[in-house]
Amino acid sequence: MSSRIAQIRLVSSHPEVYEPCDDSFALVDALLADRKNLLEHKPTLCMEVGCGSGYVITSLMLMLGEEANGAQFIATDINHHAIRVTQETMEAHRVHAELINTDIASGLENRLAGLVDLLVVNPPYVPTPEEEVGREGIASAWAGGENGRSVIDRILLVALKLLSKRGWLYMVTLTANNPSQICRQMRKKGYDSRIIVQRSTEEESLHIIKFWKDFDIEVDAKDVVPNSNAAPAGVVDSVLSQFQRLSFWRSSDVNSSRSGK
C-alpha cells in the first residue's frame, strides 16, 4: 500500500471509460520505481495522453506532490466521458490538472512543441482490425489496429514534437507491438530507452518503456523532428484557453493517509 498513488475506491467510473487494470498498475509502478529520478528531473510541464479514469495522472500528481515545485499537468482523451471521470477522480483526491477533450494532442502540437518534460501514455495497444481504431466510447481505449501499432505510431510522432530536449516518455507496450522495434525506431530519432517494468499476466506480457533524448546518438538529418527550444511566458495558459477545459479545486496539501491499490 502506498500513500503516493490514487486509491482505487476513489477512482470514478463510467460504462464507456476504461477502468484501471494491469496495464494501468504497471505504468504507475514504473513511475513509482523511477520517482527519485523524476523528482531530480524537476519537470515543469507533465502530460498524459489518454487519461481514461484518471488513475495514472492522479497517481503521478500524488507521487510528485509538493516536491513538483509548481509543475503544471495536462491530460487529454478522445472520449468525453473519460474527461468527466478523470475530473471526478482528481476531485476525490484533491489534485488539479487541465483536461482537454481531443485526439492525442490534436490542436496542441504546435503550441506545446518542445515544452513537455514528462509524457506518460497507456495507448490503445491491442491488435484489432483497422476499422475498430478510433471508434467512440470505450473501444478507443484498447483498439490498436494491426499489431496494435496504429495508434502507438501516431502517438510517437506527436511525442517527438511535444517533448522538450530533456523530455522523458513512459509508454505501455505489449509483446505483440514489437517493443524492440519501437525502441530501434526511437533510437533513429535520437532517443535511448530502457524497460522500467516488465510484467506478464494470463492474457498478455507488458513492457513499460522509458525514452529520453541521448545527445550522443547520431541522428540523420531526415529523422530530426523540429521543436522549439524555449517556451514564451504564459504559453501553457494561452494554449489551454483555446480549448474546452475543466477547472478543479486543488488542495494545498495531500492527505498522507491515502493509500493505493
Short mmCIF file of C-alpha atoms in Angstrom, two decimals:
data_model
loop_
_atom_site.label_atom_id
_atom_site.label_comp_id
_atom_site.label_asym_id
_atom_site.label_seq_id
_atom_site.Cartn_x
_atom_site.Cartn_y
_atom_site.Cartn_z
CA MET A 1 0.00 0.00 0.00
CA SER A 2 1.34 3.41 -0.91
CA SER A 3 0.19 6.88 0.11
CA ARG A 4 1.68 8.23 -3.10
CA ILE A 5 -0.81 6.82 -5.60
CA ALA A 6 -4.54 7.09 -6.26
CA GLN A 7 -6.90 4.99 -4.20
CA ILE A 8 -8.94 2.63 -6.34
CA ARG A 9 -12.01 3.23 -4.20
CA LEU A 10 -11.82 6.93 -5.09
CA VAL A 11 -11.40 6.37 -8.83
CA SER A 12 -14.59 7.27 -10.66
CA SER A 13 -16.09 5.12 -13.41
CA HIS A 14 -18.43 5.08 -16.40
CA PRO A 15 -19.54 2.19 -18.66
CA GLU A 16 -17.76 3.81 -21.61
CA VAL A 17 -14.47 4.52 -19.79
CA TYR A 18 -11.56 2.09 -19.36
CA GLU A 19 -11.10 1.18 -15.72
CA PRO A 20 -7.67 0.77 -14.07
CA CYS A 21 -6.29 -2.64 -14.90
CA ASP A 22 -2.96 -4.50 -15.02
CA ASP A 23 -1.51 -2.08 -17.59
CA SER A 24 -2.53 0.97 -15.54
CA PHE A 25 -1.00 -0.52 -12.40
CA ALA A 26 2.21 -1.43 -14.24
CA LEU A 27 2.58 2.13 -15.57
CA VAL A 28 2.07 3.65 -12.13
CA ASP A 29 4.51 1.12 -10.63
CA ALA A 30 7.08 2.17 -13.24
CA LEU A 31 6.64 5.83 -12.33
CA LEU A 32 6.97 4.95 -8.64
CA ALA A 33 10.11 2.94 -9.34
CA ASP A 34 11.59 5.98 -11.09
CA ARG A 35 10.19 8.53 -8.62
CA LYS A 36 13.58 9.60 -7.26
CA ASN A 37 14.81 10.34 -10.78
CA LEU A 38 11.57 12.16 -11.58
CA LEU A 39 11.96 14.42 -8.56
CA GLU A 40 15.55 15.18 -9.50
CA HIS A 41 14.43 15.80 -13.08
CA LYS A 42 12.04 18.54 -11.88
CA PRO A 43 9.61 18.53 -14.81
CA THR A 44 7.79 21.80 -15.36
CA LEU A 45 5.12 20.50 -17.75
CA CYS A 46 3.74 16.98 -17.34
CA MET A 47 1.21 15.44 -19.71
CA GLU A 48 -0.79 12.25 -20.06
CA VAL A 49 -2.26 11.22 -23.40
CA GLY A 50 -5.36 9.08 -22.92
CA CYS A 51 -6.24 9.72 -19.28
CA GLY A 52 -9.21 7.32 -19.11
CA SER A 53 -10.32 7.04 -15.48
CA GLY A 54 -7.67 9.49 -14.28
CA TYR A 55 -5.88 6.84 -12.21
CA VAL A 56 -2.45 7.42 -13.78
CA ILE A 57 -2.38 11.24 -13.93
CA THR A 58 -3.79 11.44 -10.38
CA SER A 59 -1.17 8.98 -9.13
CA LEU A 60 1.56 10.99 -10.87
CA MET A 61 0.48 14.19 -9.17
CA LEU A 62 0.29 12.48 -5.78
CA MET A 63 3.71 10.83 -6.07
CA LEU A 64 5.39 14.08 -7.12
CA GLY A 65 3.44 16.03 -4.52
CA GLU A 66 4.65 19.41 -3.31
CA GLU A 67 8.15 18.49 -4.44
CA ALA A 68 6.98 19.08 -8.02
CA ASN A 69 7.64 22.80 -7.34
CA GLY A 70 4.69 24.21 -9.23
CA ALA A 71 4.75 21.81 -12.19
CA GLN A 72 1.75 22.04 -14.47
CA PHE A 73 -0.25 18.97 -15.50
CA ILE A 74 -2.29 18.39 -18.65
CA ALA A 75 -4.27 15.31 -19.66
CA THR A 76 -6.10 14.55 -22.89
CA ASP A 77 -8.58 11.95 -24.04
CA ILE A 78 -10.64 11.49 -27.18
CA ASN A 79 -13.50 10.12 -25.06
CA HIS A 80 -15.52 12.93 -23.48
CA HIS A 81 -16.79 10.56 -20.80
CA ALA A 82 -13.17 9.97 -19.75
CA ILE A 83 -12.67 13.70 -19.25
CA ARG A 84 -15.58 13.80 -16.83
CA VAL A 85 -14.47 10.65 -15.00
CA THR A 86 -10.91 11.96 -14.65
CA GLN A 87 -12.32 15.21 -13.24
CA GLU A 88 -14.21 13.26 -10.59
CA THR A 89 -11.19 11.11 -9.74
CA MET A 90 -8.97 14.15 -9.27
CA GLU A 91 -11.58 15.96 -7.20
CA ALA A 92 -11.82 12.93 -4.92
CA HIS A 93 -8.03 13.09 -4.39
CA ARG A 94 -7.96 16.92 -4.17
CA VAL A 95 -5.50 17.46 -7.01
CA HIS A 96 -5.68 19.53 -10.17
CA ALA A 97 -4.83 19.20 -13.86
CA GLU A 98 -6.10 20.79 -17.05
CA LEU A 99 -8.22 18.34 -19.08
CA ILE A 100 -8.70 18.60 -22.82
CA ASN A 101 -11.09 16.52 -24.93
CA THR A 102 -9.04 15.86 -28.06
CA ASP A 103 -7.45 13.09 -30.12
CA ILE A 104 -3.92 12.53 -28.71
CA ALA A 105 -2.85 16.20 -28.75
CA SER A 106 -4.70 17.49 -31.78
CA GLY A 107 -4.54 21.26 -31.89
CA LEU A 108 -1.86 21.36 -29.21
CA GLU A 109 1.20 20.12 -31.08
CA ASN A 110 2.41 23.43 -32.43
CA ARG A 111 1.81 25.40 -29.24
CA LEU A 112 3.33 22.78 -26.91
CA ALA A 113 6.17 21.75 -29.22
CA GLY A 114 9.36 21.23 -27.25
CA LEU A 115 7.75 22.06 -23.90
CA VAL A 116 6.73 18.74 -22.34
CA ASP A 117 9.26 17.44 -19.80
CA LEU A 118 7.27 14.34 -18.84
CA LEU A 119 4.83 12.44 -21.07
CA VAL A 120 3.02 9.29 -19.92
CA VAL A 121 0.93 7.09 -22.21
CA ASN A 122 -1.06 3.91 -21.84
CA PRO A 123 -2.06 3.68 -25.51
CA PRO A 124 -4.60 1.51 -27.30
CA TYR A 125 -2.21 -1.42 -27.94
CA VAL A 126 -4.47 -4.43 -28.54
CA PRO A 127 -4.15 -5.85 -32.08
CA THR A 128 -7.52 -5.38 -33.81
CA PRO A 129 -8.91 -4.87 -37.32
CA GLU A 130 -8.09 -1.36 -38.50
CA GLU A 131 -11.77 -0.45 -38.75
CA GLU A 132 -12.07 -0.71 -34.96
CA VAL A 133 -9.48 2.01 -34.35
CA GLY A 134 -10.88 5.35 -33.28
CA ARG A 135 -14.39 4.17 -32.51
CA GLU A 136 -16.37 6.12 -29.98
CA GLY A 137 -16.61 5.08 -26.35
CA ILE A 138 -14.53 2.51 -24.53
CA ALA A 139 -13.24 0.82 -27.71
CA SER A 140 -11.00 3.84 -28.27
CA ALA A 141 -9.06 2.83 -25.15
CA TRP A 142 -7.87 -0.54 -26.45
CA ALA A 143 -8.33 -0.94 -30.23
CA GLY A 144 -4.81 -0.62 -31.65
CA GLY A 145 -5.14 -1.83 -35.24
CA GLU A 146 -2.60 -4.06 -36.98
CA ASN A 147 -0.09 -5.40 -34.44
CA GLY A 148 -1.58 -2.88 -32.02
CA ARG A 149 0.66 -0.23 -33.55
CA SER A 150 -1.69 2.11 -35.44
CA VAL A 151 -2.30 4.49 -32.55
CA ILE A 152 1.10 3.87 -30.91
CA ASP A 153 2.95 5.01 -34.03
CA ARG A 154 0.79 8.14 -34.24
CA ILE A 155 1.46 8.93 -30.59
CA LEU A 156 5.21 8.50 -31.05
CA LEU A 157 5.24 11.05 -33.87
CA VAL A 158 3.36 13.53 -31.68
CA ALA A 159 5.64 12.77 -28.70
CA LEU A 160 8.73 13.59 -30.76
CA LYS A 161 7.29 17.03 -31.36
CA LEU A 162 6.00 17.69 -27.85
CA LEU A 163 8.98 16.53 -25.80
CA SER A 164 11.49 19.10 -24.63
CA LYS A 165 15.21 18.48 -25.03
CA ARG A 166 15.15 16.95 -21.57
CA GLY A 167 11.75 15.31 -22.03
CA TRP A 168 11.02 11.78 -20.82
CA LEU A 169 8.37 9.47 -22.25
CA TYR A 170 6.90 6.49 -20.37
CA MET A 171 4.81 4.18 -22.56
CA VAL A 172 2.97 0.89 -22.07
CA THR A 173 3.56 -1.70 -24.78
CA LEU A 174 2.54 -5.28 -25.40
CA THR A 175 4.85 -8.01 -26.75
CA ALA A 176 2.68 -8.11 -29.88
CA ASN A 177 3.56 -4.45 -30.50
CA ASN A 178 7.22 -5.43 -31.05
CA PRO A 179 8.65 -3.10 -28.38
CA SER A 180 12.23 -3.74 -29.51
CA GLN A 181 11.33 -2.34 -32.92
CA ILE A 182 9.74 0.67 -31.25
CA CYS A 183 12.98 1.26 -29.35
CA ARG A 184 15.03 0.99 -32.56
CA GLN A 185 12.65 3.40 -34.25
CA MET A 186 13.04 5.91 -31.44
CA ARG A 187 16.80 5.47 -31.41
CA LYS A 188 16.88 6.65 -35.02
CA LYS A 189 15.30 9.85 -33.70
CA GLY A 190 17.99 10.22 -31.03
CA TYR A 191 16.22 8.60 -28.08
CA ASP A 192 17.66 5.97 -25.80
CA SER A 193 15.35 3.65 -23.88
CA ARG A 194 15.05 1.04 -21.20
CA ILE A 195 12.33 -1.16 -19.76
CA ILE A 196 11.32 0.08 -16.30
CA VAL A 197 8.75 -2.63 -15.59
CA GLN A 198 8.07 -5.92 -17.35
CA ARG A 199 5.01 -7.85 -16.24
CA SER A 200 3.24 -10.95 -17.50
CA THR A 201 -0.41 -11.75 -16.88
CA GLU A 202 -2.57 -14.64 -18.02
CA GLU A 203 -3.53 -12.66 -21.11
CA GLU A 204 -0.54 -10.51 -22.01
CA SER A 205 3.09 -9.55 -21.45
CA LEU A 206 3.52 -5.86 -20.70
CA HIS A 207 6.58 -3.64 -21.02
CA ILE A 208 6.73 -0.13 -19.59
CA ILE A 209 9.44 1.64 -21.58
CA LYS A 210 11.13 4.92 -20.71
CA PHE A 211 12.55 7.04 -23.54
CA TRP A 212 14.87 10.01 -23.19
CA LYS A 213 16.99 12.13 -25.52
CA ASP A 214 20.57 10.89 -25.83
CA PHE A 215 22.69 13.55 -27.46
CA ASP A 216 25.48 11.04 -28.10
CA ILE A 217 23.32 9.17 -30.60
CA GLU A 218 23.96 10.20 -34.17
CA VAL A 219 20.75 11.17 -35.93
CA ASP A 220 20.29 11.55 -39.66
CA ALA A 221 19.07 14.98 -40.68
CA LYS A 222 15.95 13.44 -42.25
CA ASP A 223 14.99 11.94 -38.89
CA VAL A 224 15.14 15.20 -36.93
CA VAL A 225 11.76 16.43 -35.71
CA PRO A 226 11.87 20.20 -35.22
CA ASN A 227 10.60 21.72 -31.99
CA SER A 228 11.04 24.95 -30.14
CA ASN A 229 13.82 25.46 -27.63
CA ALA A 230 12.05 27.73 -25.18
CA ALA A 231 8.53 28.49 -24.06
CA PRO A 232 7.26 32.05 -24.25
CA ALA A 233 5.97 33.27 -20.89
CA GLY A 234 2.44 32.07 -20.19
CA VAL A 235 2.31 29.82 -23.24
CA VAL A 236 0.58 26.98 -21.40
CA ASP A 237 -2.21 29.21 -20.16
CA SER A 238 -2.54 30.64 -23.66
CA VAL A 239 -2.81 27.17 -25.17
CA LEU A 240 -5.36 25.90 -22.71
CA SER A 241 -7.55 28.95 -23.16
CA GLN A 242 -8.16 27.86 -26.75
CA PHE A 243 -9.77 24.59 -25.76
CA GLN A 244 -12.74 23.39 -23.77
CA ARG A 245 -11.28 22.68 -20.36
CA LEU A 246 -12.34 21.84 -16.86
CA SER A 247 -11.02 23.53 -13.75
CA PHE A 248 -10.61 21.72 -10.50
CA TRP A 249 -10.01 22.74 -6.94
CA ARG A 250 -6.57 21.87 -5.70
CA SER A 251 -5.79 21.41 -2.04
CA SER A 252 -2.68 22.94 -0.57
CA ASP A 253 -1.59 19.59 0.78
CA VAL A 254 -2.01 15.90 0.14
CA ASN A 255 -3.58 13.71 2.78
CA SER A 256 -0.79 11.37 3.80
CA SER A 257 -3.28 8.73 4.89
CA ARG A 258 -4.33 7.97 1.31
CA SER A 259 -3.40 4.53 0.06
CA GLY A 260 -3.05 2.97 -3.37
CA LYS A 261 -4.39 -0.27 -4.78
#
